PDB file of C-alpha atoms in Angstrom:
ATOM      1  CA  UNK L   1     138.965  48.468-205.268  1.00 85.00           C
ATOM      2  CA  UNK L   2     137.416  47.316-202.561  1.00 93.00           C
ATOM      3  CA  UNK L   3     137.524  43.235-202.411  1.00 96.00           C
ATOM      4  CA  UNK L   4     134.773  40.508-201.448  1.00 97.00           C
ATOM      5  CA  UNK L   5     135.147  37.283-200.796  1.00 98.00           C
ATOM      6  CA  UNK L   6     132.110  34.806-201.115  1.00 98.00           C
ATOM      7  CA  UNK L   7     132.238  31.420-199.700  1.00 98.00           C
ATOM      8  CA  UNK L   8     129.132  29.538-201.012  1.00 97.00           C
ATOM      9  CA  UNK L   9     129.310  26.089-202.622  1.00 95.00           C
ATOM     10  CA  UNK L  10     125.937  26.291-204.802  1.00 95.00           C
ATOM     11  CA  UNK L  11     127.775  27.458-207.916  1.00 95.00           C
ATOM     12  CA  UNK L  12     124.326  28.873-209.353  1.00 95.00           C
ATOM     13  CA  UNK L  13     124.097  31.192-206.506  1.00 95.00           C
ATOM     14  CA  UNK L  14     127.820  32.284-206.212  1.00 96.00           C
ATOM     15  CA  UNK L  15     127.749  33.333-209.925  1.00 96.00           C
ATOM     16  CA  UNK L  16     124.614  35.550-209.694  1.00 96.00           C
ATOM     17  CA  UNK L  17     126.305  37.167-206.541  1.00 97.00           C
ATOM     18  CA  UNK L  18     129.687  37.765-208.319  1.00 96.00           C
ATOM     19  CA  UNK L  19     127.954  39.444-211.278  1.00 96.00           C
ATOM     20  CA  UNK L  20     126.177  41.538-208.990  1.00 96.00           C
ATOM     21  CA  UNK L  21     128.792  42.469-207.433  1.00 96.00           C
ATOM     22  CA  UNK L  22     130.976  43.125-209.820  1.00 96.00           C
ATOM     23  CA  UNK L  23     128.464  45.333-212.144  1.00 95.00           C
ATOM     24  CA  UNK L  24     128.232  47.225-208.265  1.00 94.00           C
ATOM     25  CA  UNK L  25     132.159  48.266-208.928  1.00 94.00           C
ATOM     26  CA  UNK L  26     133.498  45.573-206.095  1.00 96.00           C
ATOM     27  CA  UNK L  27     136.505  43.161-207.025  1.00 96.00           C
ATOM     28  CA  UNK L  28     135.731  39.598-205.735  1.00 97.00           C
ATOM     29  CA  UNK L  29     136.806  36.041-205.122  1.00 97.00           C
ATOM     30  CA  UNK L  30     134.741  32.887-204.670  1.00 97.00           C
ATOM     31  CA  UNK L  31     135.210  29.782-202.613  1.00 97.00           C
ATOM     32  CA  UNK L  32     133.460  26.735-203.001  1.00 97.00           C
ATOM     33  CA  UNK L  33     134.343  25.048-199.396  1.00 97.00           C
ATOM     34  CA  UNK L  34     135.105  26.553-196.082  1.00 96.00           C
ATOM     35  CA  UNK L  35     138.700  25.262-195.225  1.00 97.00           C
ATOM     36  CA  UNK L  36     140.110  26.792-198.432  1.00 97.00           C
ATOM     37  CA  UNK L  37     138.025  30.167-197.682  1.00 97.00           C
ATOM     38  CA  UNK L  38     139.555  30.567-193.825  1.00 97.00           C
ATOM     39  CA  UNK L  39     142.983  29.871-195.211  1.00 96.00           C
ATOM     40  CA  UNK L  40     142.243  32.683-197.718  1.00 96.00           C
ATOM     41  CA  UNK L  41     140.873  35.020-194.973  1.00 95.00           C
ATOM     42  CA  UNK L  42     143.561  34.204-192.577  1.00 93.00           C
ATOM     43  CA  UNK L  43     146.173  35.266-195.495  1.00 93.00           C
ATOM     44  CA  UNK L  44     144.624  38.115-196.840  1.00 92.00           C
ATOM     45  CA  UNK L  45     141.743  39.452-194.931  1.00 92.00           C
ATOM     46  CA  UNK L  46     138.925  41.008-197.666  1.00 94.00           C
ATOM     47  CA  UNK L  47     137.066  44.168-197.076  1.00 93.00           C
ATOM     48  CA  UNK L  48     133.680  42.169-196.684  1.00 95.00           C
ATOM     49  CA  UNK L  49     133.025  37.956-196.733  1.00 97.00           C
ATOM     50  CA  UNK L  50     129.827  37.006-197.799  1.00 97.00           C
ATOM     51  CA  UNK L  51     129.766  33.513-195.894  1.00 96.00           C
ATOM     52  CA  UNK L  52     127.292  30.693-196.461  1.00 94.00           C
ATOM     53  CA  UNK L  53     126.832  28.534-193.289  1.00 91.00           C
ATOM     54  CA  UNK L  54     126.122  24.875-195.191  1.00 91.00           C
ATOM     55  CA  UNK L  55     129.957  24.310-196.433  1.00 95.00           C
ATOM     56  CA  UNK L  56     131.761  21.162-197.541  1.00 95.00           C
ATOM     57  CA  UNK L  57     134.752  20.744-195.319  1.00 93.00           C
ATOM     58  CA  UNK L  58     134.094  23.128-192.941  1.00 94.00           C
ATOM     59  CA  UNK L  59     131.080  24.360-192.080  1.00 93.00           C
ATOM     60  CA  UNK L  60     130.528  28.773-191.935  1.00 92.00           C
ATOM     61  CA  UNK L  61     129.830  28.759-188.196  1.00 90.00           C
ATOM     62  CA  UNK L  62     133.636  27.399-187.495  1.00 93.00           C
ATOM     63  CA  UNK L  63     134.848  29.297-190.158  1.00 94.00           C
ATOM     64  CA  UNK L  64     133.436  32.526-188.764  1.00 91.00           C
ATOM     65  CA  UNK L  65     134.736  31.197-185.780  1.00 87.00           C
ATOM     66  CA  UNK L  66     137.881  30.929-186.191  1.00 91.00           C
ATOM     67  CA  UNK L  67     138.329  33.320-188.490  1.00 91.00           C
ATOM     68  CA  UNK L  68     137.522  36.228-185.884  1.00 85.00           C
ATOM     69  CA  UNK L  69     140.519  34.998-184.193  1.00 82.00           C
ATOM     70  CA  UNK L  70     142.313  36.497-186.852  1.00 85.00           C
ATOM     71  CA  UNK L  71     140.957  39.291-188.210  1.00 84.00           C
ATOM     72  CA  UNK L  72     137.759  41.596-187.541  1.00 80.00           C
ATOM     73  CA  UNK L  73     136.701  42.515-191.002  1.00 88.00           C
ATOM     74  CA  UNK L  74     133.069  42.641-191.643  1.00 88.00           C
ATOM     75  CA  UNK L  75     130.977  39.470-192.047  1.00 91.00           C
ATOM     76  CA  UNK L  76     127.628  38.140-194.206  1.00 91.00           C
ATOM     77  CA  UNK L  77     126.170  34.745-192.934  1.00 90.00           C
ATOM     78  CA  UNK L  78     123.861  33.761-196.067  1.00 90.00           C
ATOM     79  CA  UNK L  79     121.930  31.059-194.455  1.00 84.00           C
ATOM     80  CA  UNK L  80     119.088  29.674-195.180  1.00 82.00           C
ATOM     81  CA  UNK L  81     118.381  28.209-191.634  1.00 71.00           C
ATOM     82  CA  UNK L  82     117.166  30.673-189.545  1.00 63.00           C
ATOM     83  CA  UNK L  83     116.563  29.210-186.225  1.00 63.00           C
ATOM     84  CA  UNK L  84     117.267  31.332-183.048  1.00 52.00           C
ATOM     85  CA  UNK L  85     120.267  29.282-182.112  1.00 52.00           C
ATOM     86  CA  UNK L  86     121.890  29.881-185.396  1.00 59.00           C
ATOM     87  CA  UNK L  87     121.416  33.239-185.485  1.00 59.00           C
ATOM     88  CA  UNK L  88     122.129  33.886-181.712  1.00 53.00           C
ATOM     89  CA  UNK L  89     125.471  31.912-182.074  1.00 59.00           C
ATOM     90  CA  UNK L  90     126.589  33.765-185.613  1.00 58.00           C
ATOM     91  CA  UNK L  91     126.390  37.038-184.237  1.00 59.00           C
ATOM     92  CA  UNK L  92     128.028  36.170-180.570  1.00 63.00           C
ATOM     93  CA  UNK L  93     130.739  35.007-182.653  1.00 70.00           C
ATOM     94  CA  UNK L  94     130.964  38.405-184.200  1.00 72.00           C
ATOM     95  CA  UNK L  95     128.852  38.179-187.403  1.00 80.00           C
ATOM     96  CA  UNK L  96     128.081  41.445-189.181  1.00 79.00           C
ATOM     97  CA  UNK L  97     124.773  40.962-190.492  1.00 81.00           C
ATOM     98  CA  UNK L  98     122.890  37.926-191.416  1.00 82.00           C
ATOM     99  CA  UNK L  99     121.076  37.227-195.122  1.00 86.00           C
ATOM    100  CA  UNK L 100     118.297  34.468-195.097  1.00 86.00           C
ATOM    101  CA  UNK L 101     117.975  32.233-198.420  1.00 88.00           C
ATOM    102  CA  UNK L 102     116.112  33.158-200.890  1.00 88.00           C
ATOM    103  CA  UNK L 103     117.177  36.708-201.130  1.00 90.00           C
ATOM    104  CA  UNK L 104     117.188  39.095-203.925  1.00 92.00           C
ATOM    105  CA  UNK L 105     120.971  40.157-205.073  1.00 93.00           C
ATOM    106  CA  UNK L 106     120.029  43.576-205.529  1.00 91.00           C
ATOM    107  CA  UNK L 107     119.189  43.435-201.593  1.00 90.00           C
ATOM    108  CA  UNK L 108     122.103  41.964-200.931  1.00 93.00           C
ATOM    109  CA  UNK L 109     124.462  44.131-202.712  1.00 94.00           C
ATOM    110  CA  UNK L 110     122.357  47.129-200.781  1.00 90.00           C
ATOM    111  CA  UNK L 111     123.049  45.021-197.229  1.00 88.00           C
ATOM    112  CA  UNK L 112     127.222  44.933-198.472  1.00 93.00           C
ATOM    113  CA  UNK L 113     127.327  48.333-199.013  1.00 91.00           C
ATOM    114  CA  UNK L 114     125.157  49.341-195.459  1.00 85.00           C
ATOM    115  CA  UNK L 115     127.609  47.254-193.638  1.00 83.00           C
ATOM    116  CA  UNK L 116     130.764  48.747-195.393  1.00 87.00           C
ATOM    117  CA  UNK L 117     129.452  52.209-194.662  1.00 81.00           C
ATOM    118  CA  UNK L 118     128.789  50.763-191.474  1.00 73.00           C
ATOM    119  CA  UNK L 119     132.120  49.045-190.298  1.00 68.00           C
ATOM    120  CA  UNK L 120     134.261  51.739-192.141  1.00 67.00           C
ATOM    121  CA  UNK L 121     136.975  52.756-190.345  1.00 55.00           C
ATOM    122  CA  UNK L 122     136.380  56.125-188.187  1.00 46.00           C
ATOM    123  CA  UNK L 123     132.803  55.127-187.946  1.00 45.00           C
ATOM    124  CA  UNK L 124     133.269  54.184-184.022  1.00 40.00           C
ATOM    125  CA  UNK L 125     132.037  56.832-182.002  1.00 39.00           C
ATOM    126  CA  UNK L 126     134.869  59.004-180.494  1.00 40.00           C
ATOM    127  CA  UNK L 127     137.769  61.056-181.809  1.00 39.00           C
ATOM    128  CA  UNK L 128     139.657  58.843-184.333  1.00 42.00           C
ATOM    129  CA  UNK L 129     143.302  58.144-183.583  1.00 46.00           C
ATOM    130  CA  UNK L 130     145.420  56.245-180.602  1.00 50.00           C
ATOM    131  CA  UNK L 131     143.423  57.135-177.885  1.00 47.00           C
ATOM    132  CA  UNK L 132     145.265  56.466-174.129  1.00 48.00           C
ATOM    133  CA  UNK L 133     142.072  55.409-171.908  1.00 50.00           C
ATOM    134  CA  UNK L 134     142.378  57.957-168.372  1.00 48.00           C
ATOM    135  CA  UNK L 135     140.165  54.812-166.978  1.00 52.00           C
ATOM    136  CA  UNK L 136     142.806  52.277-167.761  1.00 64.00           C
ATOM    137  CA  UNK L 137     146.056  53.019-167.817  1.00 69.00           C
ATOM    138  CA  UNK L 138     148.132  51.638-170.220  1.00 82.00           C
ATOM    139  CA  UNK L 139     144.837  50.492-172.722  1.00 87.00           C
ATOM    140  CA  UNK L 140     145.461  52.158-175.651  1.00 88.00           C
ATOM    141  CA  UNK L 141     142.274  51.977-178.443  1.00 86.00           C
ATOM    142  CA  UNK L 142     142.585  52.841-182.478  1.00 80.00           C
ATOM    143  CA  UNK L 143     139.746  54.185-183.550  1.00 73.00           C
ATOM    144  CA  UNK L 144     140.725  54.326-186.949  1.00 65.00           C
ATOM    145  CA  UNK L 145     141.965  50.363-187.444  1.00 69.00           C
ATOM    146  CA  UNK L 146     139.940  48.822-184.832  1.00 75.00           C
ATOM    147  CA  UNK L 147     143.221  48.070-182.379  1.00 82.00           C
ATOM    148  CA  UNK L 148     143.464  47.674-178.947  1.00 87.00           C
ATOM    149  CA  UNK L 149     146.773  47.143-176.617  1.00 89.00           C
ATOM    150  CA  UNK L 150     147.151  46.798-172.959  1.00 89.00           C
ATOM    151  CA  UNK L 151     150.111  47.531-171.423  1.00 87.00           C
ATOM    152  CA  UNK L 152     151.699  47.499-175.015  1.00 87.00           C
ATOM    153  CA  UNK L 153     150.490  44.173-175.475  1.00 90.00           C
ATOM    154  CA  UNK L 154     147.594  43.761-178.656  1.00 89.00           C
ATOM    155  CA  UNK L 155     144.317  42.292-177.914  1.00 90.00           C
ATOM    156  CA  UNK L 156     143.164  40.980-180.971  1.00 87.00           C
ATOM    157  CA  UNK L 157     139.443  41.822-180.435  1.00 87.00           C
ATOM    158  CA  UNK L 158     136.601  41.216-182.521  1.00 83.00           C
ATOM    159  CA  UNK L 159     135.041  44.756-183.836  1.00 80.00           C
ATOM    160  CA  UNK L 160     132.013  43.953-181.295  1.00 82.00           C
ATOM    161  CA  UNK L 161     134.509  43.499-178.908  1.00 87.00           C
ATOM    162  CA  UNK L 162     136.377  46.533-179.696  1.00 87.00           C
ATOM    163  CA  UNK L 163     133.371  48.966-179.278  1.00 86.00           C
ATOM    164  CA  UNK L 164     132.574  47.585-176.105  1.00 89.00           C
ATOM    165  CA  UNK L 165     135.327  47.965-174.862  1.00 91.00           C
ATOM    166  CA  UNK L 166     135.367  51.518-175.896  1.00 87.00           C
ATOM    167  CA  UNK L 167     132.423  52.271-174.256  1.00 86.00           C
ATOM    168  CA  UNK L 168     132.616  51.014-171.047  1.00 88.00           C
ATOM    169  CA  UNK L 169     136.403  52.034-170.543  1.00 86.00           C
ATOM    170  CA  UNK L 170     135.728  55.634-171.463  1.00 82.00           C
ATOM    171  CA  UNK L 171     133.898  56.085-168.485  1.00 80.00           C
ATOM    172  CA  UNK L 172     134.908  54.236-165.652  1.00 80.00           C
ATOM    173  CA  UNK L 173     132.307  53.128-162.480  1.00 80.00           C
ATOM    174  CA  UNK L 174     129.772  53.766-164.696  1.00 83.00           C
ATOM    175  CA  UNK L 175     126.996  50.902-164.656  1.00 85.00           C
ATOM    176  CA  UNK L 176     126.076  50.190-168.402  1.00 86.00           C
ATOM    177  CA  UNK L 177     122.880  48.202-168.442  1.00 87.00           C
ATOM    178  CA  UNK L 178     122.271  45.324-171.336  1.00 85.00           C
ATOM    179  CA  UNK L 179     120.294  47.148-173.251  1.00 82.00           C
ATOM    180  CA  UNK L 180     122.207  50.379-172.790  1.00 82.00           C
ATOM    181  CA  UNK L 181     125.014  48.527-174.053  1.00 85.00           C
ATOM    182  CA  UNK L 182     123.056  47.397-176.913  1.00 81.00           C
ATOM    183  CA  UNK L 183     122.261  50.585-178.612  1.00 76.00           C
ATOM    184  CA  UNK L 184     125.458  52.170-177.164  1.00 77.00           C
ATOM    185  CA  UNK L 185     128.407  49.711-178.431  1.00 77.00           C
ATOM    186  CA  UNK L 186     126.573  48.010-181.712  1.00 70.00           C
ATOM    187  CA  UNK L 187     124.809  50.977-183.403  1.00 58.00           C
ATOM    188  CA  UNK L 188     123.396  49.222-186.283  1.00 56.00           C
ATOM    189  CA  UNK L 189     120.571  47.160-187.184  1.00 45.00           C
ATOM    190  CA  UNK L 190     121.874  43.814-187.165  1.00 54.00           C
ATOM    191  CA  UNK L 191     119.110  41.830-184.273  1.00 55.00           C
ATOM    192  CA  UNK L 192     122.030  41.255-181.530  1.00 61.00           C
ATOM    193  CA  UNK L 193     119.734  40.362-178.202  1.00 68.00           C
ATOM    194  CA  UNK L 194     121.259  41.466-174.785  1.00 73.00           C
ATOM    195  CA  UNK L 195     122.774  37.556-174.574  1.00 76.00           C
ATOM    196  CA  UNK L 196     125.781  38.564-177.076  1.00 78.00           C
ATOM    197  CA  UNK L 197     126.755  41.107-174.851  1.00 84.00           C
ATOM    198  CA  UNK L 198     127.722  38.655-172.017  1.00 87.00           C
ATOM    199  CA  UNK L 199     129.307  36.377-174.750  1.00 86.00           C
ATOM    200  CA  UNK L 200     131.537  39.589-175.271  1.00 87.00           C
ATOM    201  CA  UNK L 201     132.429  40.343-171.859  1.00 91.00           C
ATOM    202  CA  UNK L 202     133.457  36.714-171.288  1.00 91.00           C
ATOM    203  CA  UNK L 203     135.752  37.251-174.212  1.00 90.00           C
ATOM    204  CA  UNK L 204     136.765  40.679-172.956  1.00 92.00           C
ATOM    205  CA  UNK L 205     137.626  39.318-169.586  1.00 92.00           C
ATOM    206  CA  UNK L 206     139.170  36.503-170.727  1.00 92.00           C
ATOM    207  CA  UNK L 207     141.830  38.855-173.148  1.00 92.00           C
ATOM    208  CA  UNK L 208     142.059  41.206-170.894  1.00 93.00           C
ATOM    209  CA  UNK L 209     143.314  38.768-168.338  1.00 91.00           C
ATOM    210  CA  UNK L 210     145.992  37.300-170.222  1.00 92.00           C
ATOM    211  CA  UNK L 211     148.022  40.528-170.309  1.00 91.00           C
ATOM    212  CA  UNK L 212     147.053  41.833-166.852  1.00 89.00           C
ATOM    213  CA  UNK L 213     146.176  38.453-164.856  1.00 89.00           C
ATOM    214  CA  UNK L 214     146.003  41.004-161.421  1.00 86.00           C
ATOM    215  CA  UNK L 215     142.868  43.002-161.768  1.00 87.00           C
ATOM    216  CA  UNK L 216     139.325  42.251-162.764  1.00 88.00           C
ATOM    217  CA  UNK L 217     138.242  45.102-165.063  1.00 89.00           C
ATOM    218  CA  UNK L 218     134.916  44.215-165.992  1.00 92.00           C
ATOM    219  CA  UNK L 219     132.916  44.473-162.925  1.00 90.00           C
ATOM    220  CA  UNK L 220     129.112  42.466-163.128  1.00 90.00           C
ATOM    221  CA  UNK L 221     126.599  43.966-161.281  1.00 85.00           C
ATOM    222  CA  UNK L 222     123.748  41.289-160.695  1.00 81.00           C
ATOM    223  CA  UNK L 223     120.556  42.437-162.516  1.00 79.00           C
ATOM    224  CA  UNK L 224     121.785  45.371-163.664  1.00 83.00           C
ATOM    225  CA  UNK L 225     124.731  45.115-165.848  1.00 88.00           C
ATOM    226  CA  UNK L 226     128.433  46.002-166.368  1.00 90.00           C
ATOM    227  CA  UNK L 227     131.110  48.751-165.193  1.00 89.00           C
ATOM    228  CA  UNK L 228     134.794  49.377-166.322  1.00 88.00           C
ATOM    229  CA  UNK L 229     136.756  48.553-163.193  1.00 85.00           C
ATOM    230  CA  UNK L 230     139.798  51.197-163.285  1.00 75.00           C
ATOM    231  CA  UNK L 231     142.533  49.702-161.399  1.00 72.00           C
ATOM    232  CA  UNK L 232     143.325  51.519-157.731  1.00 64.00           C
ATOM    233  CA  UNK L 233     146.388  53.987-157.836  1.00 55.00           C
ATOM    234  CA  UNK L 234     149.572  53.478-156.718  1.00 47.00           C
TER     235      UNK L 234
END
């Protein structure tokens, strides 16, 4: 069955969700602060976490946070501030979808199941499986668990992360513009803006770079975009 977590400390609000959700044939769990929640999600990573940003303990933004260090399973802010530097910074840090307060729960079991459909595994574009990248040798990419490893080493990417990767090292010297990037890498219709995508190829860079410190393979083009960087051959 598949399992959701909910992380929201107005107890009036978490019941109404968990009945919803239940009657909707999904098995669930409910946390009332944020520090227990990441411990949870750290442990045993749910299918989907429906996660309130205005938490005792520790607030939704840091658990998000570092809860994507961990694990890439799909993610519901429920917020009920909606300013652009909330949203901007929930989805850079590799939010799902975001669900503004009030909502309706019938909506937002329909929004759980779009992203579930969404995120499910073999929904990346590409033939599922271990996929050696000819543009990167030694990058290997799952397209079925949402894995990467360089040189045998794991990344431990974000699912944003992972499908940009994907693109941009399946075809190599190519110059991917923002936008391109946009609709290529995040097919879905959660409002990312063309910012994320440089908060991603910091990220990239910066995990890519750890296992192979030698070679730049994310190449910026000023006012264009980005290209995979394949690494000269011996």
């Amino acid at each position: 069955m598949t399992r959701i977590v909910i992380v929201e400390d107005e107890i009036d609000i978490a019941s109404v969700v968990q009945d919803y959700l239940r009657h909707s044939g999904f098995e669930t769990a409910h946390f009332s602060d944020g520090q227990s929640a990441l411990d949870s999600i750290v442990a045993s990573p749910p299918d989907l976490t429906l996660l309130d940003i205005m938490l005792p303990r520790l607030d939704g933004i840091e658990v998000l946070r570092r809860a994507r260090e961990h694990t890439a399973h799909p993610i519901i802010m429920l917020t009920a501030r909606i300013e652009e530097v909330d949203r901007l910074l929930g989805l850079e840090l590799g939010a799902d979808d975001y669900v503004c307060k009030p909502f309706s729960p019938r909506e937002l079991v329909a929004r759980v199941r779009a992203v579930l459909r969404r995120t499910a595994p073999g929904n990346v574009p590409g033939a599922p499986g271990q996929t050696p990248q000819g543009g990167a040798p030694g990058l290997v990419l799952d397209d079925v668990h949402w894995r990467a490893s360089l040189e045998g080493t794991p990344l431990n990417l974000t699912r944003r992360e992972f499908g940009l990767l994907q693109v941009l090292s399946r075809h190599p010297g190519r110059i991917f513009s923002r936008a391109r990037l946009l609709e290529l890498a995040y097919d879905d219709t959660v409002d990312v803006t063309e910012r994320a995508i440089d908060s991603h190829v910091k990220n990239l860079r910066r995990k890519l770079g750890a296992v192979s410190p030698a070679h730049d393979w994310i190449r910026s083009v000023y006012g264009v975009g980005f290209a995979w960087e394949a690494p000269p051959q011996a």
